[in-house]
Short mmCIF file of C-alpha atoms in Angstrom, two decimals:
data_model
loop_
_atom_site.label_atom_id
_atom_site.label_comp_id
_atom_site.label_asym_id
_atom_site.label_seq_id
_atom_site.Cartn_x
_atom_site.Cartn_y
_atom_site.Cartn_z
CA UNK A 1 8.12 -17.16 3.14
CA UNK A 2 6.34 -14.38 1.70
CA UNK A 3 3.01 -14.00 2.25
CA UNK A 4 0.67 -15.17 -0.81
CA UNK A 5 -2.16 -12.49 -1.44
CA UNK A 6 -5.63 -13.45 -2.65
CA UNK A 7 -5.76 -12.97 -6.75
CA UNK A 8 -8.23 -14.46 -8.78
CA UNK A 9 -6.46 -12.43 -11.58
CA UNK A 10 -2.85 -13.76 -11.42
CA UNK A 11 -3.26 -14.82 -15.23
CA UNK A 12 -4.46 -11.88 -16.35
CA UNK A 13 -1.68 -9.35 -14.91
CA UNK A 14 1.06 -11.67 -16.61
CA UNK A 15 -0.75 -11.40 -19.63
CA UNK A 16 -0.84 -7.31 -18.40
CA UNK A 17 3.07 -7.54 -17.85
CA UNK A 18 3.30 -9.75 -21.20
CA UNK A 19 1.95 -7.33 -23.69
CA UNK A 20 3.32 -4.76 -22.67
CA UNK A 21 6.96 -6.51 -23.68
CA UNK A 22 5.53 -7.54 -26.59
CA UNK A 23 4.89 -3.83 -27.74
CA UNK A 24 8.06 -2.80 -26.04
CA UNK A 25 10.82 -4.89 -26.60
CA UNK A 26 10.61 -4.64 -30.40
CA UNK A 27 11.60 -0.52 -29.64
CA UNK A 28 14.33 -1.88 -27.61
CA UNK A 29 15.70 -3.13 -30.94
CA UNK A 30 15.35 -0.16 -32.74
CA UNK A 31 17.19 1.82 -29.37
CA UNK A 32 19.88 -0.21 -29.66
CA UNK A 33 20.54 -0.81 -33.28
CA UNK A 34 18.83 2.60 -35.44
CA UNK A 35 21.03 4.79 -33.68
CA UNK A 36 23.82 3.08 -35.27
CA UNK A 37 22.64 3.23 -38.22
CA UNK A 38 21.84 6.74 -38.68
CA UNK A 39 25.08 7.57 -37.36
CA UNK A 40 27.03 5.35 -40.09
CA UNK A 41 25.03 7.63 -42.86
CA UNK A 42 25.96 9.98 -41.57
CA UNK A 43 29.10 9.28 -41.38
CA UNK A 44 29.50 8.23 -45.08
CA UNK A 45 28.31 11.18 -45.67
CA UNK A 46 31.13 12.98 -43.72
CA UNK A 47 34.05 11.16 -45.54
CA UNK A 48 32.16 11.38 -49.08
CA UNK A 49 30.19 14.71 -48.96
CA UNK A 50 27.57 12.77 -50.92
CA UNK A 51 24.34 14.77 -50.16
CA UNK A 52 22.56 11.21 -50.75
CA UNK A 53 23.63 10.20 -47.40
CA UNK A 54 22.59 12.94 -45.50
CA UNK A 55 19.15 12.94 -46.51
CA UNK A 56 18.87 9.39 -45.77
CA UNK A 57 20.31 10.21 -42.33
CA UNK A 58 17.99 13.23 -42.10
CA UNK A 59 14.67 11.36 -42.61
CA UNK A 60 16.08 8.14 -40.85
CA UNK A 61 16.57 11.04 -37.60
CA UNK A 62 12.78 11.25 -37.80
CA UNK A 63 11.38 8.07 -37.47
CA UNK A 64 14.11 7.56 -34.82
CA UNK A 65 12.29 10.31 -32.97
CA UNK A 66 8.94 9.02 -33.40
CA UNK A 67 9.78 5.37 -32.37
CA UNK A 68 11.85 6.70 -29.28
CA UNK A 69 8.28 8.85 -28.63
CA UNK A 70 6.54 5.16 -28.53
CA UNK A 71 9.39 3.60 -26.18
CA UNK A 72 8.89 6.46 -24.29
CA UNK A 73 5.17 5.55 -23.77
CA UNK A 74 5.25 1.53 -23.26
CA UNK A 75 8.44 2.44 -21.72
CA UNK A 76 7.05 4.27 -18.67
CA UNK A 77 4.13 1.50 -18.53
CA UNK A 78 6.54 -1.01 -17.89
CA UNK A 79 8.08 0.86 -14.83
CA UNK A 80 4.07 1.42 -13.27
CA UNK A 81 3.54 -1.90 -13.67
CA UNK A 82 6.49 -3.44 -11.93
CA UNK A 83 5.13 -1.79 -8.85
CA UNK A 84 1.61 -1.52 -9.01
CA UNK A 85 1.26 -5.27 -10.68
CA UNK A 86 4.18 -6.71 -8.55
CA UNK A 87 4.72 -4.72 -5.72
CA UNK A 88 5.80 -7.80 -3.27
CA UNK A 89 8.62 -8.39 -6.04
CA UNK A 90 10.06 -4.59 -5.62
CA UNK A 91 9.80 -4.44 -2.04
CA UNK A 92 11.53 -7.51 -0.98
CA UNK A 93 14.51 -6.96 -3.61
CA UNK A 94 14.12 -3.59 -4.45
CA UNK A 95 17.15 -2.94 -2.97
CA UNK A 96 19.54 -5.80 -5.13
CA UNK A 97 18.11 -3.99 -8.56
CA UNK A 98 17.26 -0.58 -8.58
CA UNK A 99 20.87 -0.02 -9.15
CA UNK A 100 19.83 -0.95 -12.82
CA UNK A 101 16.58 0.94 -12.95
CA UNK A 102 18.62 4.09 -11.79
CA UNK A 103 21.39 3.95 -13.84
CA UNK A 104 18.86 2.90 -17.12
CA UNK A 105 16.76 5.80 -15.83
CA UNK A 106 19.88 8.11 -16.28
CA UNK A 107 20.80 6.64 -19.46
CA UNK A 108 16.89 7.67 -21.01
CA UNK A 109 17.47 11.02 -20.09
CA UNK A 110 20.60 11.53 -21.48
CA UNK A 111 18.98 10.01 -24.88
CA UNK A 112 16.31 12.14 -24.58
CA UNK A 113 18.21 15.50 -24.36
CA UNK A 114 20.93 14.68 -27.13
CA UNK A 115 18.09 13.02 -29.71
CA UNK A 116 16.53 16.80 -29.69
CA UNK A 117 19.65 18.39 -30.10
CA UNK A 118 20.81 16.10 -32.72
CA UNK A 119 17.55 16.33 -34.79
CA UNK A 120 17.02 20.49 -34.57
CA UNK A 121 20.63 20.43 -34.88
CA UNK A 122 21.06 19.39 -38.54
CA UNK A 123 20.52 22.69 -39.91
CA UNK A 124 21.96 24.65 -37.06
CA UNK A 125 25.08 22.64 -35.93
CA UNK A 126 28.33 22.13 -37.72
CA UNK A 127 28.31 18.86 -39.92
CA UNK A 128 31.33 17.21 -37.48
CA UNK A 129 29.61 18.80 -34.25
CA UNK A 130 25.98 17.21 -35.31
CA UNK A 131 27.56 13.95 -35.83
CA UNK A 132 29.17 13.97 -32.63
CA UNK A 133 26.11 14.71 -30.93
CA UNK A 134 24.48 11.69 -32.05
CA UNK A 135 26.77 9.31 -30.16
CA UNK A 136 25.65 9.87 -26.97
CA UNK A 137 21.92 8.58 -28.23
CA UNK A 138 23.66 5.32 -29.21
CA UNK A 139 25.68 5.11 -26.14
CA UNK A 140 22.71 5.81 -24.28
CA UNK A 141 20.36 3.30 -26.19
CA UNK A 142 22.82 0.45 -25.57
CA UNK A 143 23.29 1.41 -21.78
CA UNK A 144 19.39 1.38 -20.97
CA UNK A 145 19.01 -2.42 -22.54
CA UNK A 146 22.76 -3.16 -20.59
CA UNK A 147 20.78 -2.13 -17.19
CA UNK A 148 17.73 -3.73 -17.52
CA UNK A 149 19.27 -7.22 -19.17
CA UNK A 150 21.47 -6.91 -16.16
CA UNK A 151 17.81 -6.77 -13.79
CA UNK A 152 16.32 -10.01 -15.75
CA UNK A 153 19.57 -11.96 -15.93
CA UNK A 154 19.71 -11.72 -11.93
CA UNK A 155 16.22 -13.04 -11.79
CA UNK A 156 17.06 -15.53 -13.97
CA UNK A 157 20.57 -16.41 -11.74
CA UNK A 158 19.76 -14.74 -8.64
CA UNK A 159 22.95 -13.86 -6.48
CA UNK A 160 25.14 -11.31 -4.50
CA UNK A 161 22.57 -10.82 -1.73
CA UNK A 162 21.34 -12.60 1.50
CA UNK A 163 17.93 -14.04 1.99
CA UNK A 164 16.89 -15.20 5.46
CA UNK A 165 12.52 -14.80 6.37
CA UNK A 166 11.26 -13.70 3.00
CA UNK A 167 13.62 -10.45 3.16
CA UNK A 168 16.96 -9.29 1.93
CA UNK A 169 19.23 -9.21 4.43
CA UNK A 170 22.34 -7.90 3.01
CA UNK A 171 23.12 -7.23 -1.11
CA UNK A 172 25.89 -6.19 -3.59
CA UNK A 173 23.94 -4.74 -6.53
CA UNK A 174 26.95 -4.22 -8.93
CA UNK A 175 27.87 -7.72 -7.78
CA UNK A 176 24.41 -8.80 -8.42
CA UNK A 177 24.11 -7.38 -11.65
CA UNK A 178 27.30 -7.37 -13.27
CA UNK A 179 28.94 -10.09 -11.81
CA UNK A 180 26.39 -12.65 -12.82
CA UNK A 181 27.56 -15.01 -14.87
CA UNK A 182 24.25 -15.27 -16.55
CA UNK A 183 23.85 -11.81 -17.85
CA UNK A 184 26.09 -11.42 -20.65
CA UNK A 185 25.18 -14.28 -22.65
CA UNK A 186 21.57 -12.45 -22.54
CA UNK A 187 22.98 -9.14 -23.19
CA UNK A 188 25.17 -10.14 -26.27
CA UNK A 189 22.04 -11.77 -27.75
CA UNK A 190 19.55 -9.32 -27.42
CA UNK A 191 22.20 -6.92 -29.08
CA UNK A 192 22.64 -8.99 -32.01
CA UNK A 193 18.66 -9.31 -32.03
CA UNK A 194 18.63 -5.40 -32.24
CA UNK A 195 20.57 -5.49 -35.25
CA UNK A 196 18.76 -8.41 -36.91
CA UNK A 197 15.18 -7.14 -35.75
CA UNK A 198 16.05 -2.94 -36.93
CA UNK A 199 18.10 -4.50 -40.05
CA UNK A 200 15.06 -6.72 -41.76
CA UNK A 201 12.20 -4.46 -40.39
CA UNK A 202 14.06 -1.29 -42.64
CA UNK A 203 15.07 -3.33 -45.42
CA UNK A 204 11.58 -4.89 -45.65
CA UNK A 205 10.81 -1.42 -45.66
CA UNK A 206 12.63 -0.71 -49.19
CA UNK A 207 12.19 -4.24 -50.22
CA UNK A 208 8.44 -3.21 -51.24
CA UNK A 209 9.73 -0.60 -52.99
CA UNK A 210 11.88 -2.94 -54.85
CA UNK A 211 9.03 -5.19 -55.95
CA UNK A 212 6.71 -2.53 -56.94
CA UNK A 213 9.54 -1.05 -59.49
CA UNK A 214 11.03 2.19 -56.99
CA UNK A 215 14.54 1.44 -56.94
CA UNK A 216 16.74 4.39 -57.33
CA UNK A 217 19.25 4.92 -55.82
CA UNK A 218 18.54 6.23 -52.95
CA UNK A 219 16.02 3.76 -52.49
CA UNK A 220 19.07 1.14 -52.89
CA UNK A 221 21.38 2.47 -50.62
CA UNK A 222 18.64 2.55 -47.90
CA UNK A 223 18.50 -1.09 -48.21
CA UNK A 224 21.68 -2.03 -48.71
CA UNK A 225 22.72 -0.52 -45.35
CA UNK A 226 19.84 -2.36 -43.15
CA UNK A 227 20.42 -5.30 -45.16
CA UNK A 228 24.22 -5.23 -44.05
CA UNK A 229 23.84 -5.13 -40.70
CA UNK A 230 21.03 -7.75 -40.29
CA UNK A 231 22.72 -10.32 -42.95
CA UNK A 232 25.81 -10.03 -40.39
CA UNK A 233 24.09 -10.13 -37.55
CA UNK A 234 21.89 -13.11 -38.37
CA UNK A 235 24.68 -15.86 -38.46
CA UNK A 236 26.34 -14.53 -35.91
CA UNK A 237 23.37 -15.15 -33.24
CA UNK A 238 23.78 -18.58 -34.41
CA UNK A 239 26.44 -19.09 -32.20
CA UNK A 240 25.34 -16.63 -29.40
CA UNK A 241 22.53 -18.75 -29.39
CA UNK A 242 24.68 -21.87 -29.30
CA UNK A 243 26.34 -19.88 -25.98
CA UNK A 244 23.07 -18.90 -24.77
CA UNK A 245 21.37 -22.92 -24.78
CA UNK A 246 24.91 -24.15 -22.83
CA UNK A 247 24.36 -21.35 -20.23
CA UNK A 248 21.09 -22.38 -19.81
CA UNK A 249 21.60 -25.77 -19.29
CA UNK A 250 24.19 -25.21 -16.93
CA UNK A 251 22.44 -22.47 -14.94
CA UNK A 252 18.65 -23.33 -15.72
CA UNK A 253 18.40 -27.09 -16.28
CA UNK A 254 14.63 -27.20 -15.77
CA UNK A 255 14.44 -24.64 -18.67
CA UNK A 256 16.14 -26.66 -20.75
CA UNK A 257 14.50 -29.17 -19.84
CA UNK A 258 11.09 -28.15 -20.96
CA UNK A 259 12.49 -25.98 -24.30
CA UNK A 260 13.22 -29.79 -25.37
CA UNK A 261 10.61 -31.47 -23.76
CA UNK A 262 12.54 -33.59 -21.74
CA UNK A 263 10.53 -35.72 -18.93
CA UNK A 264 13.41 -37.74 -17.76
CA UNK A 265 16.88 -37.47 -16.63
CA UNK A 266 18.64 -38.94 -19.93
CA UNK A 267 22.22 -39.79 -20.88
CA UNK A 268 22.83 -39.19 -24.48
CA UNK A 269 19.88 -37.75 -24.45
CA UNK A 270 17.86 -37.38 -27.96
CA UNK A 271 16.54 -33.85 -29.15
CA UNK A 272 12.97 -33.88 -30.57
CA UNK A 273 11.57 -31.66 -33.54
CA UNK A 274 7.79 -30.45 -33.45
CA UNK A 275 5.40 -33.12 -31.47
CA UNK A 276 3.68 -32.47 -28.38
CA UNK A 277 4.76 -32.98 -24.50
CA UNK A 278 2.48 -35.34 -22.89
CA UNK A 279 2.55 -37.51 -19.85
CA UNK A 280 6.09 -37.10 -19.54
CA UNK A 281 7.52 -37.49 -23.00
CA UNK A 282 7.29 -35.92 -26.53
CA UNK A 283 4.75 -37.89 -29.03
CA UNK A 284 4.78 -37.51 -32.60
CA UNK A 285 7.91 -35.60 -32.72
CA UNK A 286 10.98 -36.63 -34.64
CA UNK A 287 13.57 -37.49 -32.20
CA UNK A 288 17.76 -36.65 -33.43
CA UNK A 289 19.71 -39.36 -30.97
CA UNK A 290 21.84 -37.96 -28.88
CA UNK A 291 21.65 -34.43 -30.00
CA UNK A 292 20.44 -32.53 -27.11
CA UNK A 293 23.52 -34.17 -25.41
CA UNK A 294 25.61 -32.86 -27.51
CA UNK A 295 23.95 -29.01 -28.27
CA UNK A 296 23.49 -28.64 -24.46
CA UNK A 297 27.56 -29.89 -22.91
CA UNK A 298 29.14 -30.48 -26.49
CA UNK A 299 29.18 -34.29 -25.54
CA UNK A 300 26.92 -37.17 -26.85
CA UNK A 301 26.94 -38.89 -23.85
CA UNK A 302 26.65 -36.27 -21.27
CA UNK A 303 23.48 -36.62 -18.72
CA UNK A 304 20.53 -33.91 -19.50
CA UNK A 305 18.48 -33.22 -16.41
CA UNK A 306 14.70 -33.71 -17.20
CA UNK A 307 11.73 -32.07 -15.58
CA UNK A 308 11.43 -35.21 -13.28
CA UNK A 309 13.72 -33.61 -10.61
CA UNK A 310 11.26 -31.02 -9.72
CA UNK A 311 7.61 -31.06 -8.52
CA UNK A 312 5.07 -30.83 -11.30
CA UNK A 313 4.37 -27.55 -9.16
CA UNK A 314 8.16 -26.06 -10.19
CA UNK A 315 7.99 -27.12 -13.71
CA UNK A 316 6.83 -24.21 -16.50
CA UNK A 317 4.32 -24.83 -19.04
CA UNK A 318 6.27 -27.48 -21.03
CA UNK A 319 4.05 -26.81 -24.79
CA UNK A 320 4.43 -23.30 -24.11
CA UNK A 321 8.09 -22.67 -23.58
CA UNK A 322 9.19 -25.56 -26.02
CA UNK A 323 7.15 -24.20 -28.94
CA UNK A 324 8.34 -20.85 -28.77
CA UNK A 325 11.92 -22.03 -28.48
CA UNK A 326 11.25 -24.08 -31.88
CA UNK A 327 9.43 -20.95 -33.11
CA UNK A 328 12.37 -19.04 -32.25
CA UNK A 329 14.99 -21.73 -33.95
CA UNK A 330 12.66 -22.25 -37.26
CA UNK A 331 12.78 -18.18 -37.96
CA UNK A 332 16.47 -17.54 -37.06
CA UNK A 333 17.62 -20.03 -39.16
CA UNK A 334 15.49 -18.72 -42.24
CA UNK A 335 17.24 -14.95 -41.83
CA UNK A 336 20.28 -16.75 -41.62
CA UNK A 337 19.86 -18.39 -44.96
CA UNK A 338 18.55 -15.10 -45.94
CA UNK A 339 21.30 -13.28 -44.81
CA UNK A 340 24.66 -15.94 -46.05
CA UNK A 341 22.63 -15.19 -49.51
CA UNK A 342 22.73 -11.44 -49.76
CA UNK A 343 26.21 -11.84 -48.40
CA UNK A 344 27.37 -13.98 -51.00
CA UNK A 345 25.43 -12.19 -53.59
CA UNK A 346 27.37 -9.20 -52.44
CA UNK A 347 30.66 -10.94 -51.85
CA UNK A 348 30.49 -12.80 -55.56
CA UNK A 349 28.81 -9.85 -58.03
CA UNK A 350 29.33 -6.48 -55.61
CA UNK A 351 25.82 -5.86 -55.90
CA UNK A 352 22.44 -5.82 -55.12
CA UNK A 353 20.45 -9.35 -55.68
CA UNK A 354 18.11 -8.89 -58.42
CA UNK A 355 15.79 -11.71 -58.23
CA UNK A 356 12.41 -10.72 -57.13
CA UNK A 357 11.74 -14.05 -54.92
CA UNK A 358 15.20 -12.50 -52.83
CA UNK A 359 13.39 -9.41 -52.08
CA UNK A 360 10.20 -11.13 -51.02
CA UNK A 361 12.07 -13.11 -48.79
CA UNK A 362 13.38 -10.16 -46.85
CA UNK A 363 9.88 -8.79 -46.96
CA UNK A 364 8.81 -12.19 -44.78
CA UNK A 365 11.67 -11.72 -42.66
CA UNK A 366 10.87 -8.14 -41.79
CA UNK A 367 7.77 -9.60 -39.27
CA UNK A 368 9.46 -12.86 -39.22
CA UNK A 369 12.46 -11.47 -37.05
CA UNK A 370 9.29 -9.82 -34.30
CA UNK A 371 8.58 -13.53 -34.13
CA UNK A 372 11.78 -15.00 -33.51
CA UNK A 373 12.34 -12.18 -31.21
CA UNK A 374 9.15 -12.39 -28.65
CA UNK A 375 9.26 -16.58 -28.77
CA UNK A 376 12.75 -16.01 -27.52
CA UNK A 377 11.52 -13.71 -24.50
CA UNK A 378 8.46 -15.94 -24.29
CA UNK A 379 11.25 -18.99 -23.62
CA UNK A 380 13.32 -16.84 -21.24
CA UNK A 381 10.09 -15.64 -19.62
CA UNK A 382 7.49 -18.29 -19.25
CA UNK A 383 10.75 -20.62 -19.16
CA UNK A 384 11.42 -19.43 -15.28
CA UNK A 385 8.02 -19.71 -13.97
CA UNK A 386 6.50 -20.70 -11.84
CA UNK A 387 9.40 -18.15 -10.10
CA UNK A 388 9.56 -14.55 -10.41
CA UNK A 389 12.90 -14.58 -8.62
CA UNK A 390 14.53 -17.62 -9.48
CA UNK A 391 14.18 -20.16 -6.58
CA UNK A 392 13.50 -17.32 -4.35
CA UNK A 393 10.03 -15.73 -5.39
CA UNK A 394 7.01 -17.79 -6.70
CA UNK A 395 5.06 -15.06 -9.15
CA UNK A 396 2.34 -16.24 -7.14
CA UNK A 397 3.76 -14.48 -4.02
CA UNK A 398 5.18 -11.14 -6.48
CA UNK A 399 1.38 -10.40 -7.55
CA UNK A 400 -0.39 -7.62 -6.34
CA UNK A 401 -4.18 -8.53 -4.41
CA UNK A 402 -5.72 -5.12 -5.41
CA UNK A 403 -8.75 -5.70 -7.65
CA UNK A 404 -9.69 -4.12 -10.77
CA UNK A 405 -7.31 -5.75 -12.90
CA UNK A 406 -9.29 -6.99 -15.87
CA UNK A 407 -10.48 -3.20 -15.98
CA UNK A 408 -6.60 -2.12 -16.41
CA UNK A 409 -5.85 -4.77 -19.12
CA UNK A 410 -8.74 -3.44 -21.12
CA UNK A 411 -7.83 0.06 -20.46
CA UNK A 412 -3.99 -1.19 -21.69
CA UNK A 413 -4.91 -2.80 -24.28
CA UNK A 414 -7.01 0.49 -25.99
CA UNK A 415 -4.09 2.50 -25.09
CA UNK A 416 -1.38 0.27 -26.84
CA UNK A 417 -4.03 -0.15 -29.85
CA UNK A 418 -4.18 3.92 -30.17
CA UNK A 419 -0.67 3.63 -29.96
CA UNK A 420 0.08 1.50 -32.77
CA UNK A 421 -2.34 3.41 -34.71
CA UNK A 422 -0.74 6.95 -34.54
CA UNK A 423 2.88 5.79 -34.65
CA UNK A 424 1.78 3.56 -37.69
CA UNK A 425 -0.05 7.23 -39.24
CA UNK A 426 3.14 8.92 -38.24
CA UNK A 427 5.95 6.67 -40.42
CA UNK A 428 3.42 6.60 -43.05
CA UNK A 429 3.50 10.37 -43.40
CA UNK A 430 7.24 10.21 -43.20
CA UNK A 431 7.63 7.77 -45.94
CA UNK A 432 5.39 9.80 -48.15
CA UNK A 433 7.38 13.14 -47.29
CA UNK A 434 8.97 14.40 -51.25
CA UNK A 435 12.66 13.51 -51.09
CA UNK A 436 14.49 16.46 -51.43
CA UNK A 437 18.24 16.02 -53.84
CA UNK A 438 19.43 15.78 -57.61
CA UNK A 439 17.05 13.87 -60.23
CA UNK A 440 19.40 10.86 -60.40
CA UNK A 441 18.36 10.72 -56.38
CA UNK A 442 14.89 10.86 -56.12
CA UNK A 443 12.54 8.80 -55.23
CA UNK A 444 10.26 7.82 -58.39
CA UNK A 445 13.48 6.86 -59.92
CA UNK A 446 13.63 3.81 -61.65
CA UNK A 447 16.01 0.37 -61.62
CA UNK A 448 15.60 -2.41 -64.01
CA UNK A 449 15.09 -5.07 -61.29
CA UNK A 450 14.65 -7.95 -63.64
CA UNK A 451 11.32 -9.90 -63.42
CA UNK A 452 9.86 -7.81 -60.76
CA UNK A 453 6.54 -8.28 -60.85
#
């Protein structure tokens, strides 16, 4: 057993270790996804030579650079506080995954160097050489999220090492990491979430535009490709989320467990919308028979373990983890709609929607899709405790017994709101940059959007 150090601050270094997810994890999305996207401008712009495209890819470069500047930041935060908030955590199983911080460690690097060649490069690199160097960054932004997905799936599913006394006696870290079971079901969602959470936040972007009468075409074709990628994205997680729940339920049953509220073991057992978890049960929720049954083993009357076969001590905070799983459910499934729309729209007429109520919709899904993607990481998260390492590790016995901490999370908190500030100033000043390119392309140009308002 590991020895439990006095802190009268354990709250207040989750919350520490909590917001400094919540400002980094939406960059994740943009690492993953904006790469992509820049790169498939600039591709068009390769097969088309349609000068349209490569200024979109030009200024796109920029606030890729300024947003990979911010990840760099909260980025580098996260890694002190691993192991000056939780330093019990790294030393006892350090050694099962730092494979993934080392490799993920590589992987920034390697983004670093070829995201300052790519954007000094555009004027001094051949057009098919520039594009080429670009791939690495999105190589390299998918390969960092890979690693550390890998590191939080194990602590979700904890295997390929040895415990005996509180230590590691023996690990396999590629075992540990890659083997898990439980990893790629959170890897393949968090990708999709790139895609949904970079595709609305750009086209809400350009959906303003829309609404306040700038719609040219360049202002179009920066939507449109966004749009693309989230709208296919969107119902896709659907069913990666379906995946997801069944993994959890075989793997995490507690979790489950309290995402639906469920006190008691149940067969066939009923899944409740909204309502609130008390004494055991959900009141004043509307209860589906048989549903969760059914969502969690794809049988009506298969047995659902409820929080009843663990000590009240083992169980997560049930309101917590159950509303943010609804949170997460009620906003995915509004892109969606969102997104079979535009796709339909597209599908049906070949072109843009041209209602203004569509474009205020993306607009809401633009900070809608931050939501749906923190109250999924709040449900992962707060859905393991009261375990750092799952079964293993009580966060409890992780936490660091320095003092000072409430000093730090003020300190963090005036550094992340400075950040937000200037990286907020500096994609202001980038959208206001002139756009450079014919008449027909600039940016005061004008559609007919009918009944825009």
């Amino acid at each position: 057993m590991t020895e439990i150090l006095a802190q009268d601050y354990l709250l207040e270094a989750r919350q520490m270790q909590a917001l400094s997810f919540v400002v980094h994890i939406p960059l994740v999305c943009f690492g993953i996804a904006f790469p992509a996207l820049v790169l498939f401008v600039e591709w068009r712009y390769l097969r088309t030579g349609d000068e349209l495209y490569r200024t979109l890819a030009r200024r796109w470069s920029k606030v890729m650079v300024a947003l990979f500047a911010a990840g760099v930041v909260t980025g580098t935060i996260l890694s002190f506080e691993l192991g000056l908030l939780w330093p019990n955590f790294t030393a006892t199983f350090g050694e099962v995954f730092g494979l993934g911080f080392a490799i993920e460690g590589f992987s920034f690097f390697l983004e670093a160097i070829f995201i300052g060649i790519y954007v000094y490069g555009w004027d001094r690199l051949a057009p098919r050489t520039h594009f080429l160097a670009g791939l690495p960054i999105a190589v390299a932004g998918v390969v960092g999220s890979f690693m550390v997905i890998a590191v939080n799936g194990w602590m979700n599913h904890p295997e390929g090492f040895t415990f005996e006394n509180g230590r590691v006696t023996s690990s396999n870290a590629a075992r540990a990491l890659f083997g898990n079971p439980y990893f790629w079901h959170e890897f393949v969602h968090m990708y999709v979430a790139g895609f949904i959470v970079t595709g609305f936040l750009v086209a809400a972007a350009y959906a303003v535009y829309a609404l306040r009468g700038r719609w040219g075409r360049y202002e179009r074709t920066a939507f449109a490709v966004p749009m693309t990628a989230a709208a296919v994205a969107s119902p896709v997680q659907l069913l990666v989320g379906d995946w997801a729940a069944r993994e959890v339920a075989k793997n995490q049953p507690v979790k489950l467990a309290a995402m639906e509220g469920l006190g008691q073991t149940t067969k066939g057992a009923a899944l409740h919308v909204a309502g609130w978890y008390q004494n055991g049960e959900v009141v004043w929720g509307l209860g589906i028979p048989k549903l969760l049954s059914l969502l969690a083993f794809h049988d009506i009357n298969s047995t659902v373990q409820g929080l009843d076969t663990v000590p009240l001590a083992d169980q997560p905070p049930v309101n917590v983890v159950r509303y943010s799983f609804q949170s997460m459910v009620v906003a995915g499934s509004i892109m969606a709609l969102v997104a079979v729309l535009f796709l339909y729209l597209r599908w049906r007429k070949g072109t843009l929607p041209a209602s203004p109520w569509f474009y205020r919709a993306v607009v809401l899904c633009g900070p809608l899709s931050v939501v749906a993607l923190l109250a999924g990481w709040i449900t992962t998260e707060v859905g393991r405790q009261p375990w750092v390492v799952y079964g293993f590790m009580r966060t409890e016995e992780a936490v660091t017994g320095a003092s000072g901490i409430p000093v730090g999370y003020g300190a963090l908190a005036a550094v992340y709101l400075g950040l937000v500030i200037a990286v907020g100033w500096v994609l202001v000043r980038l959208a206001r940059m002139p756009l450079a390119g014919p008449p027909d392309d600039r940016i005061d140009t004008v559609h007919p959007l009918s009944h825009v308002e």
